[in-house]
Coordinates of C-alpha atoms and ligand atoms in Angstrom, one line a residue:
M1 CA -40.3 8.4 23.4
R2 CA -38.0 7.5 20.5
Q3 CA -34.3 8.1 21.3
P4 CA -32.6 10.3 18.7
L5 CA -30.0 8.4 16.7
I6 CA -27.1 9.6 14.6
A7 CA -25.3 6.9 12.6
G8 CA -22.0 7.4 10.7
N9 CA -21.6 5.4 7.5
W10 CA -17.9 5.5 6.8
K11 CA -18.4 3.6 3.5
M12 CA -15.1 2.4 2.0
N13 CA -13.0 4.9 3.9
K14 CA -10.4 4.6 6.7
T15 CA -7.7 2.1 7.3
V16 CA -7.9 0.2 10.6
A17 CA -5.5 2.6 12.3
E18 CA -7.4 5.6 10.9
G19 CA -10.7 4.1 12.1
E20 CA -9.4 3.6 15.6
A21 CA -8.2 7.2 15.7
L22 CA -11.5 8.5 14.5
A23 CA -13.5 6.4 16.9
R24 CA -11.3 7.5 19.8
A25 CA -11.7 11.1 18.9
I26 CA -15.5 10.7 18.7
Q27 CA -15.6 8.9 22.0
E28 CA -13.4 11.5 23.7
G29 CA -15.4 14.4 22.3
L30 CA -18.9 13.0 22.9
Q31 CA -20.8 15.2 25.4
T32 CA -24.3 13.8 25.4
Q33 CA -26.1 10.5 26.3
M34 CA -29.3 11.8 24.9
V35 CA -28.5 10.8 21.3
E36 CA -27.6 7.2 20.4
V37 CA -24.5 7.2 18.3
V38 CA -23.7 4.4 15.9
L39 CA -20.4 4.0 14.0
C40 CA -20.5 1.9 10.8
P41 CA -16.9 1.3 9.7
P42 CA -15.7 -1.1 7.0
F43 CA -15.9 -4.8 8.1
I44 CA -12.2 -5.1 8.6
A45 CA -12.1 -2.2 11.1
I46 CA -15.0 -3.5 13.2
P47 CA -13.1 -5.4 15.9
A48 CA -10.6 -2.6 16.3
V49 CA -13.3 0.1 16.6
H50 CA -15.2 -2.3 19.0
A51 CA -12.1 -2.3 21.3
V52 CA -11.9 1.5 21.3
I53 CA -15.6 2.1 22.1
Q54 CA -16.0 -0.7 24.6
G55 CA -17.5 0.6 27.8
S56 CA -18.9 3.7 26.2
S57 CA -22.5 4.4 25.0
I58 CA -21.4 4.3 21.3
R59 CA -22.8 1.5 19.3
L60 CA -21.4 -0.4 16.3
G61 CA -23.0 -1.1 12.9
A62 CA -21.9 -2.9 9.8
Q63 CA -22.6 -1.6 6.3
N64 CA -24.0 -4.8 4.8
L65 CA -24.5 -8.5 5.4
H66 CA -25.4 -11.7 3.7
W67 CA -28.7 -13.3 4.5
E68 CA -27.4 -16.8 5.0
D69 CA -25.7 -17.8 8.3
A70 CA -22.8 -19.6 6.6
G71 CA -21.8 -21.3 3.4
A72 CA -20.1 -21.0 0.0
F73 CA -20.5 -17.3 -0.5
T74 CA -17.0 -16.0 -1.2
G75 CA -16.4 -12.5 0.1
E76 CA -19.6 -12.2 2.1
I77 CA -20.1 -11.7 5.8
S78 CA -23.0 -13.3 7.7
P79 CA -25.2 -12.0 10.6
V80 CA -23.7 -14.8 12.8
M81 CA -20.3 -13.2 12.4
L82 CA -21.6 -9.7 12.9
K83 CA -23.6 -10.2 16.0
E84 CA -20.5 -10.8 18.0
W85 CA -19.5 -7.2 17.4
C86 CA -22.4 -5.1 16.1
Q87 CA -25.8 -4.0 17.2
Y88 CA -26.8 -2.5 13.9
V89 CA -26.4 -3.1 10.2
I90 CA -27.1 -0.8 7.2
I91 CA -29.3 -2.6 4.6
G92 CA -30.3 -1.5 1.1
H93 CA -28.1 1.5 0.9
S94 CA -28.5 3.1 -2.5
E95 CA -24.9 2.5 -3.4
R96 CA -25.5 -1.2 -2.9
R97 CA -28.7 -1.0 -4.9
Q98 CA -27.0 0.9 -7.7
H99 CA -23.5 -0.6 -7.9
F100 CA -24.1 -4.1 -6.7
H101 CA -27.6 -4.6 -8.1
E102 CA -29.3 -5.3 -4.8
D103 CA -33.0 -5.6 -5.4
D104 CA -36.0 -5.4 -3.0
E105 CA -36.0 -9.2 -2.6
M106 CA -32.4 -9.3 -1.5
V107 CA -33.0 -6.4 0.9
R108 CA -36.0 -8.2 2.3
R109 CA -33.9 -11.3 3.0
K110 CA -31.2 -9.2 4.6
V111 CA -33.7 -7.4 6.9
A112 CA -35.1 -10.8 8.0
A113 CA -31.7 -12.3 8.6
A114 CA -30.5 -9.3 10.7
L115 CA -33.6 -9.4 12.8
R116 CA -33.3 -13.2 13.2
H117 CA -29.9 -12.7 14.8
G118 CA -30.8 -9.7 17.0
L119 CA -29.2 -7.1 14.8
T120 CA -31.2 -3.9 14.2
P121 CA -31.4 -3.1 10.5
I122 CA -31.0 0.5 9.3
L123 CA -33.1 0.1 6.2
C124 CA -32.3 2.7 3.5
V125 CA -35.0 3.8 1.1
G126 CA -35.1 6.7 -1.3
E127 CA -35.8 7.8 -4.9
T128 CA -33.4 8.7 -7.7
L129 CA -33.4 12.2 -9.3
A130 CA -35.2 10.7 -12.4
Q131 CA -37.9 9.1 -10.2
R132 CA -38.3 12.4 -8.2
E133 CA -38.7 14.4 -11.5
A134 CA -41.2 11.9 -12.8
G135 CA -43.3 12.4 -9.6
E136 CA -42.6 8.9 -8.4
T137 CA -41.1 9.6 -5.0
G138 CA -44.0 8.4 -2.9
A139 CA -44.5 5.3 -4.9
V140 CA -40.8 4.4 -4.8
V141 CA -40.4 5.0 -1.1
A142 CA -43.6 3.2 -0.2
T143 CA -42.8 0.2 -2.4
Q144 CA -39.2 -0.1 -1.1
T145 CA -40.5 0.1 2.5
R146 CA -43.3 -2.5 1.9
R147 CA -41.1 -5.0 0.1
A148 CA -38.4 -4.9 2.6
L149 CA -40.8 -5.6 5.5
E150 CA -42.8 -8.5 3.9
G151 CA -43.3 -11.3 6.3
L152 CA -42.3 -9.5 9.4
S153 CA -44.4 -9.5 12.6
P154 CA -45.4 -6.2 14.1
E155 CA -42.9 -6.8 17.0
Q156 CA -40.1 -7.3 14.5
A157 CA -41.0 -4.3 12.4
A158 CA -41.1 -2.1 15.6
R159 CA -37.4 -2.8 16.1
L160 CA -36.4 -1.3 12.8
V161 CA -34.6 1.9 12.0
I162 CA -35.5 3.3 8.5
A163 CA -33.3 6.0 6.8
Y164 CA -35.0 8.1 4.1
E165 CA -32.1 8.8 1.8
P166 CA -33.0 10.5 -1.5
V167 CA -30.3 9.2 -3.9
W168 CA -29.8 12.7 -5.4
A169 CA -28.9 14.1 -2.0
I170 CA -26.2 11.5 -1.1
G171 CA -22.7 12.8 -1.3
T172 CA -23.8 15.7 -3.5
G173 CA -23.9 18.6 -1.0
R174 CA -27.5 19.1 -2.1
A175 CA -29.6 18.0 0.9
A176 CA -33.4 17.8 0.7
T177 CA -35.3 20.5 2.5
G178 CA -36.5 19.5 6.0
E179 CA -40.1 20.1 4.8
D180 CA -39.7 17.7 1.9
A181 CA -38.0 15.0 4.1
E182 CA -40.7 15.4 6.7
E183 CA -43.5 14.9 4.1
V184 CA -42.0 11.8 2.6
I185 CA -41.3 10.3 6.0
R186 CA -44.7 11.1 7.4
R187 CA -46.7 10.0 4.3
W188 CA -44.8 7.3 2.6
I189 CA -42.7 5.7 5.4
R190 CA -44.7 6.0 8.6
G191 CA -47.9 5.9 6.4
T192 CA -46.8 2.6 4.9
L193 CA -45.8 1.2 8.3
E194 CA -49.2 2.2 9.7
A195 CA -51.1 0.6 6.8
I196 CA -49.3 -2.7 7.3
F197 CA -48.6 -2.9 11.0
G198 CA -50.8 -0.3 12.6
V199 CA -50.4 3.0 14.2
E200 CA -48.4 1.9 17.3
V201 CA -45.6 0.3 15.1
A202 CA -45.6 3.3 12.8
Q203 CA -44.9 5.5 15.9
R204 CA -42.3 3.3 17.4
V205 CA -40.0 2.9 14.4
R206 CA -37.2 5.4 14.3
V207 CA -36.8 7.2 11.0
L208 CA -33.7 9.1 10.0
Y209 CA -32.9 11.5 7.2
G210 CA -29.8 10.9 5.1
G211 CA -28.2 12.9 2.3
S212 CA -25.5 15.7 2.7
V213 CA -26.2 16.2 6.4
T214 CA -23.8 18.7 8.1
P215 CA -23.6 20.4 11.5
E216 CA -25.0 23.4 9.8
N217 CA -28.2 21.8 8.3
I218 CA -29.0 19.0 10.8
A219 CA -31.3 21.2 12.8
E220 CA -33.5 21.7 9.8
F221 CA -34.3 17.9 9.9
V222 CA -34.3 17.0 13.6
C223 CA -36.5 20.0 14.6
R224 CA -39.3 18.0 13.1
P225 CA -40.9 15.5 15.5
T226 CA -41.2 12.7 12.8
I227 CA -37.4 12.8 12.1
D228 CA -35.4 11.0 14.8
G229 CA -31.9 11.7 13.5
A230 CA -29.6 11.1 10.6
L231 CA -27.5 8.7 8.6
V232 CA -24.4 10.6 7.8
G233 CA -21.8 9.8 5.2
G234 CA -19.1 12.4 4.4
A235 CA -19.5 14.4 7.6
S236 CA -19.0 11.3 9.7
L237 CA -15.4 10.9 8.5
K238 CA -14.2 13.8 10.7
A239 CA -14.7 13.8 14.5
E240 CA -15.4 17.5 14.5
S241 CA -18.2 17.5 12.0
F242 CA -19.7 14.2 13.3
L243 CA -19.7 15.5 16.9
G244 CA -21.2 18.8 15.7
I245 CA -24.1 16.9 14.2
I246 CA -24.6 14.8 17.3
H247 CA -24.5 17.8 19.7
E248 CA -26.7 19.9 17.5
T249 CA -29.3 17.0 17.5
A250 CA -29.1 16.8 21.3
R251 CA -29.7 20.6 21.6
V252 CA -32.6 20.6 19.2
K253 CA -34.3 17.5 20.6
A254 CA -33.9 18.6 24.3
Ligands
LIG301 C1 -24.9 8.0 3.1 O1 -24.0 7.5 2.6 O2 -25.8 7.3 3.6 C2 -25.0 9.5 3.1 C3 -26.1 10.1 3.6 O3 -23.9 10.2 2.6 P1 -23.6 11.8 2.7 O4 -23.9 12.2 4.1 O5 -22.2 11.9 2.3 O6 -24.5 12.4 1.7

């Protein structure tokens, strides 16, 4: 029903030439159509990566956007600019929330702007270690999800991808357990979607896990029916490990 999805967040890595080479290696090594593959390079590499993957099943995503269409916002990129190249856009990544002070209201505006222009948001939600230790995981994840989706119609909400990314698991080599991720996604992400938009929307939205995913641990997550794939950081920077994650997902979901 829901197509598995593996998205690679390159963050602030790779020159344009390096990005082209990585995209080419991923395209050449890809052996499945079952999993949707999304590459999210830095803005500057988007046109070059677009040229490399043109005609293939690989999709392109941005790592951020501004909510306005155009204007005096030095250094920002608008959805109007992105939609020429991308199908997806990561919104509310914890690095943006932490280092660039993005709050739930900014995330909400970005989600609405992306949808208005036909881009699919990959909305990131997740708790910090302190919040987890204080027993606040459910409340944090549910609140981030609810605030990001305020004002959306059920049809718009159904188009979303949500990534559950516990902040303590990102880039640390310390992934959540599959059991834990499944519980948070089922109760606090799909549960929140169901409470707001109904059961059909809650079942249509694709939900990913993110945080130190590798070819060795991906099966632990995607073997669970409620987890549709992964948002991958570090392991998306090498074709071999990224392809390993994609192919393992195809094997497990088959
Ligand atoms: C991420 O940046 O979204 C991420 C999950 O990173 P990593 O896979 O490196 O933990």
